[in-house]
């Protein structure tokens, strides 16, 4: 049986998970949360990860009931993500691999999401909607690559939601998107917003600029409530995502959709347990890669902030 430990820390979550042949043995994490109205900076996020990573590592091993000798491979997030947090986690993963005498594997963050989703849902060959704070892509597998059929041409959907949350001072605990969703449930008036789909691609920066400007005017004049704006933004953004996902499904002849990434935790689209960033997803992708013969040599174990999903050769699928 193959046991892989995975280190994830590309954004504001530090997580370490252990997978044994498709079974999640442990998956603890910590989340860096900033005050309302503030985003998280790379240096502060990296400082948070440094403070907690050894504690989380200890928890992962204890919850799994394993010792370092039981681990077959150490996987870590190579990218994409924020530079300073990625480097922090990569350094620890490299150190652990050397101390334990185990092979190392750099994993693409998006592919971690996809492989975890495939494991949990048992989906065979789904069209993937990857929606998070830093990424928005529609993906399908073809000829040993996860091909990007459509994506955002500017900011990610999660970033759009997070930045709007700052405008109206919504709490970041547990996440801005979750709190927008709760407020949206109380909204009753739809405020028309720009809807920008260009073929298979989407654009969110214009919507954000429009609603940032409109929010102050409409709220101060009493034209609508903050709940109405949350409802309108969520409906518009998700409608755009549904449109490009359906188009990709038609193109690929697919009957399955897999939603991954932090925004997938919103009730609409429906959530899955392992959508948010976590160590187990890196362990699962690492497990697939390691079983197919892949390892990362120490001199090649750098991080890549802009690591495209379709750059990875998928050696573990037919």
Coordinates of C-alpha atoms in Angstrom, one line a residue:
X1 CA 0.0 0.0 0.0
X2 CA 1.3 3.5 -0.9
X3 CA 1.1 6.3 1.6
X4 CA 1.7 9.9 0.5
X5 CA 1.7 13.0 2.7
X6 CA 0.7 16.3 1.0
X7 CA 1.7 19.9 2.0
X8 CA -0.6 22.7 0.7
X9 CA -0.1 26.4 1.4
X10 CA -0.6 28.3 -1.9
X11 CA -3.0 30.9 -0.4
X12 CA -4.4 31.6 3.1
X13 CA -4.8 28.0 4.2
X14 CA -2.0 25.8 5.5
X15 CA -3.0 22.1 5.3
X16 CA -1.2 18.7 5.5
X17 CA -3.0 15.5 4.5
X18 CA -2.2 11.9 4.3
X19 CA -3.6 9.5 1.7
X20 CA -3.3 5.7 1.7
X21 CA -4.5 4.1 -1.6
X22 CA -7.5 6.4 -1.9
X23 CA -8.3 6.6 1.8
X24 CA -8.0 10.0 3.6
X25 CA -6.2 9.2 6.8
X26 CA -5.9 12.8 8.1
X27 CA -6.4 16.3 6.7
X28 CA -5.8 19.1 9.4
X29 CA -5.4 22.7 8.4
X30 CA -5.3 26.3 9.6
X31 CA -6.7 29.4 7.9
X32 CA -5.3 32.9 8.0
X33 CA -8.2 35.3 8.5
X34 CA -7.8 39.1 8.2
X35 CA -10.1 41.8 9.6
X36 CA -13.2 42.9 7.6
X37 CA -12.2 45.1 4.7
X38 CA -8.7 43.7 4.4
X39 CA -7.2 41.1 2.1
X40 CA -4.3 38.8 3.0
X41 CA -0.8 39.9 2.0
X42 CA 1.8 37.3 0.9
X43 CA 4.3 38.2 3.6
X44 CA 1.7 38.0 6.4
X45 CA 0.3 34.8 5.0
X46 CA 3.7 33.2 4.9
X47 CA 4.3 34.3 8.5
X48 CA 1.1 32.5 9.5
X49 CA 2.1 29.3 7.6
X50 CA 5.5 29.3 9.3
X51 CA 3.8 29.6 12.7
X52 CA 1.5 26.7 12.2
X53 CA 3.1 24.3 9.7
X54 CA 4.9 22.1 12.2
X55 CA 1.9 21.9 14.5
X56 CA -0.3 20.8 11.6
X57 CA 2.3 18.3 10.5
X58 CA 2.3 16.7 14.0
X59 CA -1.5 16.6 13.9
X60 CA -1.5 14.9 10.5
X61 CA 0.8 12.1 11.6
X62 CA -1.1 11.7 15.0
X63 CA -4.5 11.6 13.4
X64 CA -3.3 9.1 10.8
X65 CA -1.6 7.0 13.5
X66 CA 1.6 6.9 11.4
X67 CA 5.3 7.5 11.8
X68 CA 7.6 9.1 9.3
X69 CA 8.9 5.6 8.4
X70 CA 5.4 4.7 7.2
X71 CA 5.4 7.5 4.5
X72 CA 6.4 6.6 1.0
X73 CA 6.5 10.0 -0.6
X74 CA 6.3 13.7 0.3
X75 CA 4.2 15.9 -2.0
X76 CA 3.9 19.7 -2.0
X77 CA 2.2 22.4 -3.9
X78 CA 4.6 23.7 -6.6
X79 CA 2.1 26.3 -7.8
X80 CA 0.1 28.3 -8.8
X81 CA -0.3 30.6 -5.9
X82 CA 1.3 33.4 -3.8
X83 CA 5.0 33.3 -3.9
X84 CA 6.0 33.7 -0.2
X85 CA 3.5 31.1 1.1
X86 CA 4.4 28.6 -1.6
X87 CA 8.1 29.0 -0.8
X88 CA 7.5 28.6 3.0
X89 CA 5.7 25.3 2.4
X90 CA 8.1 24.0 -0.2
X91 CA 11.0 24.6 2.1
X92 CA 9.4 22.5 4.9
X93 CA 8.4 19.7 2.5
X94 CA 11.9 19.6 1.1
X95 CA 13.4 19.5 4.6
X96 CA 11.0 16.7 5.7
X97 CA 11.7 14.6 2.6
X98 CA 15.5 14.8 3.3
X99 CA 15.1 14.2 7.0
X100 CA 12.9 11.2 6.4
X101 CA 14.8 9.9 3.4
X102 CA 11.7 10.0 1.2
X103 CA 11.2 10.9 -2.5
X104 CA 9.7 14.4 -3.2
X105 CA 7.0 15.4 -5.7
X106 CA 5.9 18.9 -6.8
X107 CA 2.2 19.0 -7.5
X108 CA 0.1 21.4 -9.6
X109 CA -2.5 23.0 -7.2
X110 CA -5.4 22.7 -9.7
X111 CA -4.6 19.1 -10.5
X112 CA -4.7 18.4 -6.8
X113 CA -8.3 19.8 -6.8
X114 CA -9.2 17.7 -9.8
X115 CA -7.8 14.4 -8.5
X116 CA -9.4 14.9 -5.1
X117 CA -12.7 15.6 -6.7
X118 CA -12.4 12.5 -8.9
X119 CA -11.6 10.4 -5.8
X120 CA -14.4 11.6 -3.7
X121 CA -17.2 11.7 -6.4
X122 CA -16.0 8.7 -8.4
X123 CA -16.6 10.8 -11.5
X124 CA -15.1 9.0 -14.6
X125 CA -14.3 11.8 -17.0
X126 CA -16.0 15.0 -15.9
X127 CA -15.9 18.5 -17.3
X128 CA -14.3 20.4 -14.5
X129 CA -15.3 23.9 -13.3
X130 CA -12.3 25.2 -11.2
X131 CA -13.4 28.2 -9.2
X132 CA -11.3 29.8 -6.5
X133 CA -9.8 33.0 -5.2
X134 CA -7.0 32.9 -7.7
X135 CA -8.3 30.7 -10.6
X136 CA -11.4 30.3 -12.8
X137 CA -11.1 27.6 -15.5
X138 CA -13.3 25.1 -17.4
X139 CA -11.2 22.0 -17.9
X140 CA -11.5 18.6 -19.6
X141 CA -9.0 15.7 -19.9
X142 CA -7.7 14.9 -23.4
X143 CA -4.6 13.1 -24.6
X144 CA -2.5 13.1 -21.3
X145 CA -3.3 16.7 -20.4
X146 CA -6.0 18.6 -18.5
X147 CA -7.0 21.0 -21.3
X148 CA -8.3 24.5 -20.5
X149 CA -11.4 25.1 -22.6
X150 CA -12.2 28.5 -21.1
X151 CA -11.0 30.8 -18.3
X152 CA -11.2 34.3 -16.9
X153 CA -9.3 36.9 -18.9
X154 CA -8.7 39.1 -15.9
X155 CA -9.5 38.4 -12.2
X156 CA -10.8 35.1 -10.7
X157 CA -14.4 34.8 -9.6
X158 CA -13.2 34.3 -5.9
X159 CA -11.1 37.4 -6.1
X160 CA -14.2 39.3 -7.4
X161 CA -16.3 38.1 -4.5
X162 CA -13.5 38.8 -2.0
X163 CA -12.9 42.3 -3.2
X164 CA -16.6 43.2 -3.1
X165 CA -16.8 41.8 0.4
X166 CA -14.1 44.3 1.4
X167 CA -16.1 47.2 -0.1
X168 CA -19.1 46.5 2.1
X169 CA -17.0 45.4 5.1
X170 CA -18.2 41.7 5.2
X171 CA -16.3 39.5 7.6
X172 CA -13.6 37.2 6.3
X173 CA -14.5 34.5 8.8
X174 CA -14.8 31.7 7.7
X175 CA -14.6 33.2 4.2
X176 CA -15.9 36.3 2.3
X177 CA -17.7 34.2 -0.3
X178 CA -19.6 32.2 2.4
X179 CA -20.7 35.4 4.1
X180 CA -21.8 36.9 0.8
X181 CA -23.9 33.7 0.2
X182 CA -25.6 34.1 3.6
X183 CA -26.5 37.7 2.9
X184 CA -27.6 36.8 -0.7
X185 CA -30.3 34.5 0.8
X186 CA -32.0 37.6 2.3
X187 CA -31.8 39.7 -1.0
X188 CA -35.0 40.2 -2.8
X189 CA -34.2 42.8 -5.5
X190 CA -32.1 41.9 -8.5
X191 CA -29.8 44.8 -9.6
X192 CA -28.7 44.4 -13.2
X193 CA -24.9 44.0 -13.6
X194 CA -22.6 43.7 -16.6
X195 CA -22.6 40.1 -17.9
X196 CA -19.4 39.4 -19.8
X197 CA -19.0 36.0 -21.5
X198 CA -16.7 35.9 -24.6
X199 CA -17.0 32.5 -26.2
X200 CA -15.5 30.1 -23.6
X201 CA -13.9 32.9 -21.5
X202 CA -15.3 35.2 -18.9
X203 CA -14.4 38.6 -17.5
X204 CA -15.1 39.8 -14.0
X205 CA -13.2 43.0 -13.6
X206 CA -15.9 45.1 -15.2
X207 CA -18.6 43.7 -13.0
X208 CA -16.4 44.4 -9.9
X209 CA -15.7 48.0 -11.0
X210 CA -19.4 48.6 -11.7
X211 CA -20.7 47.2 -8.4
X212 CA -18.0 48.9 -6.4
X213 CA -19.1 52.2 -7.8
X214 CA -22.8 51.5 -7.6
X215 CA -22.7 50.1 -4.1
X216 CA -21.9 53.4 -2.4
X217 CA -24.5 55.3 -4.5
X218 CA -27.3 52.8 -4.2
X219 CA -26.8 52.0 -0.5
X220 CA -26.6 55.6 0.5
X221 CA -29.7 56.6 -1.5
X222 CA -31.7 53.6 -0.2
X223 CA -32.2 52.1 -3.7
X224 CA -31.3 48.7 -2.5
X225 CA -29.8 46.8 0.4
X226 CA -26.4 45.2 0.8
X227 CA -28.2 41.9 0.7
X228 CA -29.7 42.8 -2.7
X229 CA -26.2 43.5 -4.0
X230 CA -24.8 40.2 -2.7
X231 CA -27.7 38.4 -4.3
X232 CA -27.3 40.2 -7.6
X233 CA -23.5 39.7 -7.8
X234 CA -23.7 36.0 -6.9
X235 CA -26.5 35.3 -9.4
X236 CA -24.7 37.1 -12.2
X237 CA -21.3 35.5 -11.6
X238 CA -22.6 32.0 -11.3
X239 CA -24.9 32.4 -14.3
X240 CA -21.8 33.2 -16.4
X241 CA -20.0 30.2 -15.0
X242 CA -22.9 27.9 -15.8
X243 CA -23.0 29.1 -19.4
X244 CA -19.4 28.4 -20.2
X245 CA -19.5 25.1 -18.3
X246 CA -22.5 23.9 -20.3
X247 CA -20.8 25.0 -23.5
X248 CA -17.7 23.0 -22.7
X249 CA -19.9 19.9 -21.8
X250 CA -21.6 20.2 -25.2
X251 CA -18.2 20.4 -26.9
X252 CA -16.8 17.4 -25.1
X253 CA -20.0 15.3 -25.1
X254 CA -19.7 15.1 -21.3
X255 CA -22.5 14.1 -18.9
X256 CA -20.6 14.9 -15.7
X257 CA -19.6 18.2 -14.0
X258 CA -17.0 18.4 -11.2
X259 CA -16.9 21.6 -9.3
X260 CA -13.6 22.2 -7.4
X261 CA -11.9 25.1 -5.7
X262 CA -13.0 27.3 -2.7
X263 CA -15.9 29.0 -4.5
X264 CA -17.3 25.5 -5.0
X265 CA -18.0 25.5 -1.3
X266 CA -20.8 28.0 -1.9
X267 CA -24.2 26.3 -1.8
X268 CA -24.8 27.6 -5.4
X269 CA -23.0 25.8 -7.1
X270 CA -23.4 22.9 -4.7
X271 CA -20.5 22.3 -2.3
X272 CA -18.3 19.3 -1.9
X273 CA -16.4 18.4 1.3
X274 CA -12.9 18.8 -0.1
X275 CA -13.4 21.9 -2.4
X276 CA -11.4 24.2 -0.2
X277 CA -7.6 24.1 -0.3
X278 CA -6.3 21.1 1.8
X279 CA -3.3 18.9 2.1
X280 CA -5.2 15.7 1.2
X281 CA -5.8 16.9 -2.4
X282 CA -2.0 17.4 -2.8
X283 CA -1.4 14.0 -1.3
X284 CA -3.9 12.4 -3.7
X285 CA -2.4 14.0 -6.8
X286 CA 1.0 13.0 -5.5
X287 CA -0.2 9.4 -5.0
X288 CA -1.3 9.2 -8.6
X289 CA 1.9 10.8 -9.9
X290 CA 4.2 8.7 -7.7
X291 CA 2.4 5.4 -8.7
X292 CA 3.0 6.3 -12.3
X293 CA 6.8 6.7 -11.7
X294 CA 7.1 10.5 -11.2
X295 CA 9.4 12.1 -8.7
X296 CA 10.9 15.6 -8.4
X297 CA 14.7 15.8 -7.9
X298 CA 15.8 18.1 -5.1
X299 CA 17.5 20.5 -7.6
X300 CA 14.2 20.8 -9.5
X301 CA 12.0 21.4 -6.5
X302 CA 11.3 25.1 -7.0
X303 CA 7.9 26.8 -6.9
X304 CA 6.1 28.3 -9.9
X305 CA 3.6 31.1 -9.1
X306 CA 2.1 30.8 -12.6
X307 CA 1.9 27.1 -13.1
X308 CA -0.7 26.3 -15.8
X309 CA -3.0 23.3 -15.4
X310 CA -2.2 22.2 -19.0
X311 CA 1.6 22.3 -18.5
X312 CA 1.5 18.9 -16.6
X313 CA 1.7 15.7 -18.5
X314 CA -0.9 13.4 -17.0
X315 CA 1.0 10.1 -16.9
X316 CA -1.5 8.3 -14.6
X317 CA -4.5 8.3 -16.9
X318 CA -5.1 6.5 -20.2

